[in-house]
XYZ file of N, CA, C and O in Angstrom:
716
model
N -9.924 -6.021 14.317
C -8.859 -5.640 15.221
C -8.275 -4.312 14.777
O -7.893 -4.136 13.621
N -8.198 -3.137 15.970
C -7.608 -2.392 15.778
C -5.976 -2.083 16.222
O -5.483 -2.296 17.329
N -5.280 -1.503 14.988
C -3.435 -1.066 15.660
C -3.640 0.290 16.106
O -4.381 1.113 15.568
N -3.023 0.435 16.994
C -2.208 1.561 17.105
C -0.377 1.645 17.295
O 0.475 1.095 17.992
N -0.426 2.601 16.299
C 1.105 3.032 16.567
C 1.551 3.437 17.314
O 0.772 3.717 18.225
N 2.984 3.781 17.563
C 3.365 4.732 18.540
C 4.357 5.610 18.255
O 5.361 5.286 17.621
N 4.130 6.813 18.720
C 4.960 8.189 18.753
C 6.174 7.650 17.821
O 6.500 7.813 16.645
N 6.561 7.101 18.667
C 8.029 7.077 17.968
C 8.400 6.343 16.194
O 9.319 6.460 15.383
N 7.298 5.708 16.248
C 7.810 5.160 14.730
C 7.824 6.479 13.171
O 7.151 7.446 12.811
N 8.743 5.895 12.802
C 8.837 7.176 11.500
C 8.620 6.523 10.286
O 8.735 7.228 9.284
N 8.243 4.977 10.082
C 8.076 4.229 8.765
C 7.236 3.064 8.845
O 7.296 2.594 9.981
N 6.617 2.533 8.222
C 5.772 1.774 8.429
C 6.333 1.098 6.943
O 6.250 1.591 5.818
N 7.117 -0.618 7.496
C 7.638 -0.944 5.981
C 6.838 -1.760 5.106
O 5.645 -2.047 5.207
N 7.756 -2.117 4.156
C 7.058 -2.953 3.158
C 6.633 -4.350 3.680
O 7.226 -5.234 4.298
N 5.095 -4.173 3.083
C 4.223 -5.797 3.704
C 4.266 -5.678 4.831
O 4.446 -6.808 5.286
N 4.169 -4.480 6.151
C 4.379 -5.051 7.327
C 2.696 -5.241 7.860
O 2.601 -5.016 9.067
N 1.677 -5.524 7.346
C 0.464 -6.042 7.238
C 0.149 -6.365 5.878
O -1.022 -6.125 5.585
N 0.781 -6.787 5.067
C -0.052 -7.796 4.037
C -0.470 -8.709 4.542
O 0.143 -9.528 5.227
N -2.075 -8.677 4.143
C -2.922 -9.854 4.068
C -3.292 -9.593 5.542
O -3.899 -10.648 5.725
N -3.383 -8.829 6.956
C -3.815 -8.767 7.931
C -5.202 -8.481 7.627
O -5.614 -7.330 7.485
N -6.085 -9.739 7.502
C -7.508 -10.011 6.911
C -8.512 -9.343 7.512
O -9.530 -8.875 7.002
N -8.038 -9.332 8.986
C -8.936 -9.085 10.251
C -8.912 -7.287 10.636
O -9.856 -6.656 11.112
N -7.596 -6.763 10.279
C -7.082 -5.267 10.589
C -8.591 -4.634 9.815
O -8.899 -4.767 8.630
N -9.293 -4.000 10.788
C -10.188 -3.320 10.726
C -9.473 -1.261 10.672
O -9.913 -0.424 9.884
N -8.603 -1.051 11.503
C -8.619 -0.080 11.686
C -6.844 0.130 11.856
O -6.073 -0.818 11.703
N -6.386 1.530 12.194
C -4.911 1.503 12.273
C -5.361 3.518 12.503
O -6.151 4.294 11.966
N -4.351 3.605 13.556
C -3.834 5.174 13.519
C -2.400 5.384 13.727
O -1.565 5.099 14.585
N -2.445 6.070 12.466
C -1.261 6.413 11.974
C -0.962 7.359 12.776
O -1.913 7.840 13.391
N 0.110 7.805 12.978
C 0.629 8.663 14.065
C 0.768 9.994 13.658
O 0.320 9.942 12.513
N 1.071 11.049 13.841
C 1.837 12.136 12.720
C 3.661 12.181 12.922
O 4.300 13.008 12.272
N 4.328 11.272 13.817
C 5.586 10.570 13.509
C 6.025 9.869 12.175
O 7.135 9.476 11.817
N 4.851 9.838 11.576
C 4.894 8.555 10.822
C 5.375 9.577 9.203
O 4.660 10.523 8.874
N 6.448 9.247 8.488
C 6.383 9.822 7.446
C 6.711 8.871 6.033
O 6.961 9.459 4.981
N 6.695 7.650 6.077
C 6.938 6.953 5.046
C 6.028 6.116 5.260
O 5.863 5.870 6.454
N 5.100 5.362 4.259
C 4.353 3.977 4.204
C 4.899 3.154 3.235
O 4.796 3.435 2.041
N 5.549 2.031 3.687
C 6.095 0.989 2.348
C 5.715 0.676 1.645
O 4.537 1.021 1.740
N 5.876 0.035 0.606
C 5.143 -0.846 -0.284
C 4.365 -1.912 0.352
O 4.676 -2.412 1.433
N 3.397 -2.229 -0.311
C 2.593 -3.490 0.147
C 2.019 -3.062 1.299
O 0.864 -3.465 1.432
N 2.480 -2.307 2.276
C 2.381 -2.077 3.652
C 1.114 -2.822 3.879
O 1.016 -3.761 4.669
N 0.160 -2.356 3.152
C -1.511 -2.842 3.699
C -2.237 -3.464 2.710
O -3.459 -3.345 2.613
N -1.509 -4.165 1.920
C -2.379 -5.016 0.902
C -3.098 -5.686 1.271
O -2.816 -6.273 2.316
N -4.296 -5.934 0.670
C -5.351 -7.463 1.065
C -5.908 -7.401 2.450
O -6.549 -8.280 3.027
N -5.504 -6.021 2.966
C -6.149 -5.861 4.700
C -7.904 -5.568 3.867
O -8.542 -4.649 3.352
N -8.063 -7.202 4.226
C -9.786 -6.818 3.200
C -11.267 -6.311 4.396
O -12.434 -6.089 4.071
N -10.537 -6.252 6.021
C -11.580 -5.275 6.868
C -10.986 -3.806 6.859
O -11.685 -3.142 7.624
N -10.090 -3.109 6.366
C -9.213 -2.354 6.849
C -10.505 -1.128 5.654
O -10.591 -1.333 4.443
N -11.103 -0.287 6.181
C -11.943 0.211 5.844
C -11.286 2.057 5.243
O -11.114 2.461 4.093
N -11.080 2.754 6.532
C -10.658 4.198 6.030
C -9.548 3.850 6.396
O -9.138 2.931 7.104
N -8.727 5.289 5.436
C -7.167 5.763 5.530
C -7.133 6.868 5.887
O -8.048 7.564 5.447
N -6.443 7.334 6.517
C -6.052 8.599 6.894
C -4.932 8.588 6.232
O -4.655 7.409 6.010
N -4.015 9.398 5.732
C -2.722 9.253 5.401
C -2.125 10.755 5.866
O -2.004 11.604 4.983
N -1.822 11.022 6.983
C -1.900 11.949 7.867
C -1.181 13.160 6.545
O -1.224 12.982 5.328
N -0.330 14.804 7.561
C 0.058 15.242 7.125
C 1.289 15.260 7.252
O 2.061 16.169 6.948
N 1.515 14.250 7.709
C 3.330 14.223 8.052
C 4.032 13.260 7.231
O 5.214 13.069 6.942
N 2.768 12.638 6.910
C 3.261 11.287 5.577
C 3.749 12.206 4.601
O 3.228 13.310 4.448
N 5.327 11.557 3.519
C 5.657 12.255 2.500
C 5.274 11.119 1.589
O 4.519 11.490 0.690
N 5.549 9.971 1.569
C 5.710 8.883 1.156
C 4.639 7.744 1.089
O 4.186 7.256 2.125
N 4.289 7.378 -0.015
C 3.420 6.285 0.099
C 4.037 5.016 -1.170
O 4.407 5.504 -2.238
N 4.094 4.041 -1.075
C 5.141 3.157 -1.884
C 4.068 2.477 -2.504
O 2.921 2.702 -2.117
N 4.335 1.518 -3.598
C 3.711 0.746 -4.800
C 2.700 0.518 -3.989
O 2.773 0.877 -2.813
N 1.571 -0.127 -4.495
C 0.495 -0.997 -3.734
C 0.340 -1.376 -2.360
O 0.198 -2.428 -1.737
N 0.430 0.030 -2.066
C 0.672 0.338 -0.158
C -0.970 -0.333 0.570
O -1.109 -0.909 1.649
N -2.039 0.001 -0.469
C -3.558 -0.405 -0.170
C -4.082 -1.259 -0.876
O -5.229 -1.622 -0.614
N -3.424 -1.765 -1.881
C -3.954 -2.727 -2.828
C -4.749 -3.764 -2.367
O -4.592 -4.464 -1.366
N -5.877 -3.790 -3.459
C -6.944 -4.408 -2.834
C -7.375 -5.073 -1.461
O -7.949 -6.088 -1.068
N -6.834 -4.038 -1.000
C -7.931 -3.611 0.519
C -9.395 -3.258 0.609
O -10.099 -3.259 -0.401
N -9.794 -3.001 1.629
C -11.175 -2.782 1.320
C -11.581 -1.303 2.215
O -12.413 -1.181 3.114
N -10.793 -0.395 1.691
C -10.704 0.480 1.720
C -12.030 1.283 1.104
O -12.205 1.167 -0.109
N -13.055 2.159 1.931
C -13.863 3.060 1.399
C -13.710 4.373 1.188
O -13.913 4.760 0.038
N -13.349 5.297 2.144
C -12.643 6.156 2.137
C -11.441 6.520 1.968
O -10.763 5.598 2.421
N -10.640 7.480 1.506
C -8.955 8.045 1.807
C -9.236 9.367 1.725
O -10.141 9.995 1.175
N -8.036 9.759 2.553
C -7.174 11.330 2.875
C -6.362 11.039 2.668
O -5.825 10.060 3.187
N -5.604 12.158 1.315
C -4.548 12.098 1.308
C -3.773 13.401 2.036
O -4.117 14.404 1.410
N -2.944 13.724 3.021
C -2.586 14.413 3.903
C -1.924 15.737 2.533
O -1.806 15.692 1.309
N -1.588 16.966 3.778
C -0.931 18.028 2.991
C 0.835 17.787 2.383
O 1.432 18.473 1.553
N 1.283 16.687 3.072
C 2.781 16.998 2.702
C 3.660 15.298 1.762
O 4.797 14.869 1.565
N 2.219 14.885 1.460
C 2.110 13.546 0.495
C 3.055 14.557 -0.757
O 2.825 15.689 -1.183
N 4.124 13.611 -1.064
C 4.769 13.954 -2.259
C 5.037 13.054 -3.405
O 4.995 13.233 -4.622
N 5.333 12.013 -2.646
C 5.975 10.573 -3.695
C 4.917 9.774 -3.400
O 4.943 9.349 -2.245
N 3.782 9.351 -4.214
C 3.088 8.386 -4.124
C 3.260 7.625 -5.258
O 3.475 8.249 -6.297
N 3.195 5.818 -5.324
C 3.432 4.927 -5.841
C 2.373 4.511 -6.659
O 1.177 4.784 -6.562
N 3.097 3.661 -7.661
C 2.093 3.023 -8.752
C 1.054 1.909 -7.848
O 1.566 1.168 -7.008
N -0.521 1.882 -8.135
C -0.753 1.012 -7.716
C -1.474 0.943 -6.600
O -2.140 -0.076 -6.415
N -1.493 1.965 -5.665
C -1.709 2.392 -4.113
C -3.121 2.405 -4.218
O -3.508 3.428 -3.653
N -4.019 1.799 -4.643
C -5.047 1.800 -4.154
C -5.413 0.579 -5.333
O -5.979 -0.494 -5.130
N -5.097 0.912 -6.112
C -5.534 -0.409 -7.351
C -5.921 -1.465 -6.888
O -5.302 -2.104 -6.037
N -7.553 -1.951 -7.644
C -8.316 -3.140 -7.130
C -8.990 -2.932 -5.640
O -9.345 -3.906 -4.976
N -9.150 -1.455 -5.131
C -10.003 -1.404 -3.779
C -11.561 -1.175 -4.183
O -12.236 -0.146 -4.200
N -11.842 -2.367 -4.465
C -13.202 -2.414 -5.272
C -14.620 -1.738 -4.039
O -15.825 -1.675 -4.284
N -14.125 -1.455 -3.161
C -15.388 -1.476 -2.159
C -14.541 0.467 -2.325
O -15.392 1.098 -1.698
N -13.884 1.126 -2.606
C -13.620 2.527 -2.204
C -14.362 3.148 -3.299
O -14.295 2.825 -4.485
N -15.345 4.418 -2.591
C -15.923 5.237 -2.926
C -15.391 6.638 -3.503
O -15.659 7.201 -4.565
N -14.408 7.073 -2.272
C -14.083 8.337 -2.179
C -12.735 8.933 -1.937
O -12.033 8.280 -1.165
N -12.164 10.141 -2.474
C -10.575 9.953 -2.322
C -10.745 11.312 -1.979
O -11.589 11.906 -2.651
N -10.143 11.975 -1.081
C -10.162 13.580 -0.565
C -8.209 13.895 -1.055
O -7.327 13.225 -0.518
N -7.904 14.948 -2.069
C -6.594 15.289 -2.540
C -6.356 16.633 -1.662
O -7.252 17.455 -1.471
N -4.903 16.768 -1.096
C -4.886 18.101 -0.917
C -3.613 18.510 -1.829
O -3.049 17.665 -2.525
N -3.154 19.996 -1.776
C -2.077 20.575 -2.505
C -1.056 20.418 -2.945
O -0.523 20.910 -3.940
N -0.581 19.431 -1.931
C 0.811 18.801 -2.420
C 0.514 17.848 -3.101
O 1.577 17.229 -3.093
N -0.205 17.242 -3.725
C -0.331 16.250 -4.509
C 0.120 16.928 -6.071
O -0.449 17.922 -6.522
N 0.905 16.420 -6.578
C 0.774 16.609 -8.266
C 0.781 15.935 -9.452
O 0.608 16.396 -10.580
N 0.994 14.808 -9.116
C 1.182 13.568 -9.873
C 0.122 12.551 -9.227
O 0.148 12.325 -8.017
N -0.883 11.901 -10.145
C -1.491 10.464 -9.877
C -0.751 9.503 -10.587
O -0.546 9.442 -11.799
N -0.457 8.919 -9.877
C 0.704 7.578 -10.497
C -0.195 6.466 -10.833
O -1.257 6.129 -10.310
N 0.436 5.989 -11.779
C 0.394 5.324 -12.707
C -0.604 3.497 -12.099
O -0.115 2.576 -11.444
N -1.969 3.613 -12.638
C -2.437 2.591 -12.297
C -3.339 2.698 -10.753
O -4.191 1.913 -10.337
N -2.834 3.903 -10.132
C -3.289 4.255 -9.024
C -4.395 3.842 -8.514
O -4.290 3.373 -7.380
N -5.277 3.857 -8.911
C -6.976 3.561 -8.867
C -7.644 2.607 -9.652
O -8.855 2.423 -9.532
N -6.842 1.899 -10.560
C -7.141 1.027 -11.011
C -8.382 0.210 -10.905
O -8.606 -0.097 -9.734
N -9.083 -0.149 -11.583
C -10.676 -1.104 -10.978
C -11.128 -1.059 -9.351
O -11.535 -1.861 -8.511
N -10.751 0.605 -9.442
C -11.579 0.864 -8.277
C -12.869 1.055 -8.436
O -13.351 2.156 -8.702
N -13.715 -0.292 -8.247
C -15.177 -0.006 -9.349
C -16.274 0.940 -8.699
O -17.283 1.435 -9.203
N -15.666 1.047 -7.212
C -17.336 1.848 -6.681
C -16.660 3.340 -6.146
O -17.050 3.846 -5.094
N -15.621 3.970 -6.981
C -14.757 5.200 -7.167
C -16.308 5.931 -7.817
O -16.927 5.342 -8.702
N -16.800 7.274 -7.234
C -17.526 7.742 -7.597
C -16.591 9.300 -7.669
O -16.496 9.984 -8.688
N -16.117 9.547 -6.660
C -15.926 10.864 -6.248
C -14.529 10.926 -5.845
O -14.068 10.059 -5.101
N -13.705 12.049 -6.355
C -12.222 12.247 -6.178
C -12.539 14.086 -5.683
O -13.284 14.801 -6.352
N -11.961 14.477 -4.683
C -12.039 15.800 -4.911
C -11.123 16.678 -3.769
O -10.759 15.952 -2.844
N -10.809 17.685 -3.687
C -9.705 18.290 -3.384
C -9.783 19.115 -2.359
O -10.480 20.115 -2.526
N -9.089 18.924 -1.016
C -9.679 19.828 0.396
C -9.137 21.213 0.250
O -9.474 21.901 1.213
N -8.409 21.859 -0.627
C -7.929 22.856 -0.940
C -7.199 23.538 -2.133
O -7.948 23.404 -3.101
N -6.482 23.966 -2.367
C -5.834 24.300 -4.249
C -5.809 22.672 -5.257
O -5.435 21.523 -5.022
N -6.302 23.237 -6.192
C -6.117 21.987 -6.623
C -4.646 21.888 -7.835
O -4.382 22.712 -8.710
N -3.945 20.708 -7.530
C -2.111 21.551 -7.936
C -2.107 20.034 -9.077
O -1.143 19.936 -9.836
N -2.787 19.354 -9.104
C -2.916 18.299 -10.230
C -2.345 18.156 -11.371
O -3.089 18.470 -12.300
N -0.921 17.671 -11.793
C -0.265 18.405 -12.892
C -0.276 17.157 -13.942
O -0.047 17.343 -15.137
N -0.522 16.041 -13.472
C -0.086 14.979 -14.392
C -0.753 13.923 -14.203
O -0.459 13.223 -13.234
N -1.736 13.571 -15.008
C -2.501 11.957 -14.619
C -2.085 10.702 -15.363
O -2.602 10.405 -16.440
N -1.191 10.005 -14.808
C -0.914 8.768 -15.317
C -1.775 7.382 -15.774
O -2.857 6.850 -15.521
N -0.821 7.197 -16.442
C -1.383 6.224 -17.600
C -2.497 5.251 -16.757
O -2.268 5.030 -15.568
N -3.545 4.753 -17.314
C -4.433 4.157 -16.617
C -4.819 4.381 -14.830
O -5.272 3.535 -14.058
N -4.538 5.488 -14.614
C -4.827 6.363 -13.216
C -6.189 5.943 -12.445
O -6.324 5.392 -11.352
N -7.023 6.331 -13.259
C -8.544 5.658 -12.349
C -8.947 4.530 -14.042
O -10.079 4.977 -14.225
N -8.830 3.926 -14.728
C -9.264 3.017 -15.464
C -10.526 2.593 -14.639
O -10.433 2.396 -13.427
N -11.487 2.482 -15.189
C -12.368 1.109 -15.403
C -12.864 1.478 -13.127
O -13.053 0.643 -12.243
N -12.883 2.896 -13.063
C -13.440 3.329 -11.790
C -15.129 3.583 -12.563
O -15.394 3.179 -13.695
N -16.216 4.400 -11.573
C -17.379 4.428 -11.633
C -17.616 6.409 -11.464
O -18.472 7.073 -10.880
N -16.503 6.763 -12.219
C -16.073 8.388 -11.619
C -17.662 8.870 -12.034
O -18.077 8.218 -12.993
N -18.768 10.013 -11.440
C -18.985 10.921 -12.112
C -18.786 12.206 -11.921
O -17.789 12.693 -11.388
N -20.092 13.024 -12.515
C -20.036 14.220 -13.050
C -18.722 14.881 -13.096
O -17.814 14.136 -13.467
N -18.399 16.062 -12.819
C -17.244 16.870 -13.638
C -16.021 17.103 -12.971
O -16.104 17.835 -11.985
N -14.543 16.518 -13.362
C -13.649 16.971 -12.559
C -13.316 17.769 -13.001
O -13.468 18.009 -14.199
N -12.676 18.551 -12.107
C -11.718 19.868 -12.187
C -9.967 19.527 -12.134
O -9.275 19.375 -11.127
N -9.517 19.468 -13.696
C -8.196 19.624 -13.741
C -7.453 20.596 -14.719
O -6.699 20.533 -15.690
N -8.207 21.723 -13.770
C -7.015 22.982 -14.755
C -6.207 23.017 -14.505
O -5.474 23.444 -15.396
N -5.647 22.739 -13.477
C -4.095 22.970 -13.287
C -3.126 21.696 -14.165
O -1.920 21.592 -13.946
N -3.686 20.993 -14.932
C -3.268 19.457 -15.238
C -2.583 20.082 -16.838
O -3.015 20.843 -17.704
N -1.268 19.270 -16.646
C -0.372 19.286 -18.167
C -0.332 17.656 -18.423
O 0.250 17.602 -19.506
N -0.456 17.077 -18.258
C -0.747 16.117 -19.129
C -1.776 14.855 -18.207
O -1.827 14.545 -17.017
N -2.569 14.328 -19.556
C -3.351 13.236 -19.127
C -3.297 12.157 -20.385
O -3.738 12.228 -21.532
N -2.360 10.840 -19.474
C -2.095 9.917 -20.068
C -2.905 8.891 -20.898
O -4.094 9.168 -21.059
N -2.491 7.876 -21.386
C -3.242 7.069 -22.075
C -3.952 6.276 -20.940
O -3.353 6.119 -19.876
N -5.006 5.849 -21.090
C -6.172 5.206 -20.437
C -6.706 5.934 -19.634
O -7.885 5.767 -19.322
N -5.846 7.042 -19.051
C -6.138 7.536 -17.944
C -7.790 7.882 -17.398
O -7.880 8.844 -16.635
N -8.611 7.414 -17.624
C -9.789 7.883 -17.503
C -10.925 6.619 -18.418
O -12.147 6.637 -18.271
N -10.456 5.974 -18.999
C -10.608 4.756 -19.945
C -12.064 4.158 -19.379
O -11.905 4.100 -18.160
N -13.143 3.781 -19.638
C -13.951 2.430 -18.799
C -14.953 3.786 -17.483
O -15.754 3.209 -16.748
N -14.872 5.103 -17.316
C -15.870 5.953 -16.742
C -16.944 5.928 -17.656
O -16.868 6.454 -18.767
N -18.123 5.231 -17.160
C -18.836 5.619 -18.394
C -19.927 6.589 -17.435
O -20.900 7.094 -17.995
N -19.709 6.787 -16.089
C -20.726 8.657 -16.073
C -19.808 9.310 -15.812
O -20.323 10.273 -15.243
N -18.624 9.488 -15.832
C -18.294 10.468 -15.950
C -18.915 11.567 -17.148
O -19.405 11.222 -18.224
N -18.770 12.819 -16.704
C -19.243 13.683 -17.213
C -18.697 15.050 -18.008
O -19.226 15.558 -18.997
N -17.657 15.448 -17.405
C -16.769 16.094 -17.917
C -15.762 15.822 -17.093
O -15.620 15.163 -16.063
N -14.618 16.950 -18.274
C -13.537 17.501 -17.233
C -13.215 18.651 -17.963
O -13.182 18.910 -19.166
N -12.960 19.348 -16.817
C -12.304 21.217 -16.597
C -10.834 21.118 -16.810
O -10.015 20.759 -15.964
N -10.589 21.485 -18.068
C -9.384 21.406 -18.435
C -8.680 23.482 -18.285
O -9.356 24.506 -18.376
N -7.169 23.335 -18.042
C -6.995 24.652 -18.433
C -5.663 25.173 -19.457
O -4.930 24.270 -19.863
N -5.424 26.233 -19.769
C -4.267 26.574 -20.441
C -3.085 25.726 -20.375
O -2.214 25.499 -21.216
N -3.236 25.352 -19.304
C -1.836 24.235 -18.989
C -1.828 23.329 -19.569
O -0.663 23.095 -19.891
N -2.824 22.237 -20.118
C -2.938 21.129 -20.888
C -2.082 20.890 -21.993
O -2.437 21.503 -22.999
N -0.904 20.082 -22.144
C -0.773 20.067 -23.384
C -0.235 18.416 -23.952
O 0.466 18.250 -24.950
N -0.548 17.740 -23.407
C -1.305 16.466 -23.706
C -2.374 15.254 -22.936
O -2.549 14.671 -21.866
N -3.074 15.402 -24.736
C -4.066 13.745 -23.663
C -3.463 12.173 -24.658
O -3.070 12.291 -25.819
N -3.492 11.169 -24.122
C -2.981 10.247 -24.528
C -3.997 9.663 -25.222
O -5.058 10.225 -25.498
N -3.664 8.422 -25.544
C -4.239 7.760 -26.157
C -5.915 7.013 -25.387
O -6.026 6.802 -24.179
N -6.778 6.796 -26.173
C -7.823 6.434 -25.247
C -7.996 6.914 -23.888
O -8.277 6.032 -23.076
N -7.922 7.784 -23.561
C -7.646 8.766 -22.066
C -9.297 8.550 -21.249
O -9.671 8.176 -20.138
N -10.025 9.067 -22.634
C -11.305 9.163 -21.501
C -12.387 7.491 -22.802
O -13.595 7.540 -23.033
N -11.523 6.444 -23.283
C -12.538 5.663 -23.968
C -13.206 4.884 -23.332
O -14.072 4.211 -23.892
């Protein structure tokens, strides 16, 4: 089953599809500038995200283990939550744009079939939180020069990953970051 929104909504709240088993699909509006928490947990047909460019907001475990393959994260994403994708074991691929600067904490979590993260334009990446993609399937080489710190686990359980492009900006990695 597919939703559609309408024009007029500006928030989409917390849990207002948890567990909608069957939600195959959803278009988000570009009205739309907040996603709640929970909003789409456990939507286990709910396949791609768009997360437009009008979204600022994305709250704790907005996608949590969904079955999410794809995401966009839109240009004017600012506050994204711990958790927001954590356990989307079927997601492959995450497209970042500029306004992103922070991966929060747990974000990607045992996202096991996470191959590919990569960036539709500047890449502004300043901070990767603690267990960020853990125990994902990342490879070959990311690019985080623009990145000042990368937390503990943050990278933990990649075993192809391949590198990462670090730059002048770096000035911490945590503990077990890439073990």
């Amino acid at each position: 089953k597919s939703v559609n929104i309408g024009n007029s909504v500006t928030s989409i709240g917390s849990e207002a599809f948890l567990f909608c088993n069957s939600l195959t699909s959803i278009d988000i509006p570009d009205s739309v500038e907040v996603i709640g928490a929970h909003a789409f947990e456990g939507c286990a047909a709910l396949t791609d995200v768009v997360v437009n460019d009008s979204v600022k907001e994305v709250g704790d475990y907005a996608f949590y283990e969904s079955g999410v393959k794809t995401a966009y994260l839109g240009h004017n994403v600012a506050n994204i939550g711990e958790y927001v994708f954590g356990r989307c074991s079927s997601l492959e691929a995450v497209t970042f744009n500029s306004s992103v600067d922070t991966i929060g904490e747990w974000m990607f979590y045992n996202c096991t079939s996470l191959k590919k993260i990569s960036f539709s334009d500047e890449n502004n990446i300043k901070v990767i939180n603690q267990n960020a993609f853990e125990n994902c399937a990342l490879e070959g080489t990311i690019d985080l020069s623009a990145a000042c710190v990368i937390s503990d686990y943050a990278f933990a359980g990649n075993q192809k990953l391949e590198g990462i492009k670090t730059g002048d900006t770096l000035i911490s990695i945590g503990s077990y970051a890439f073990a």
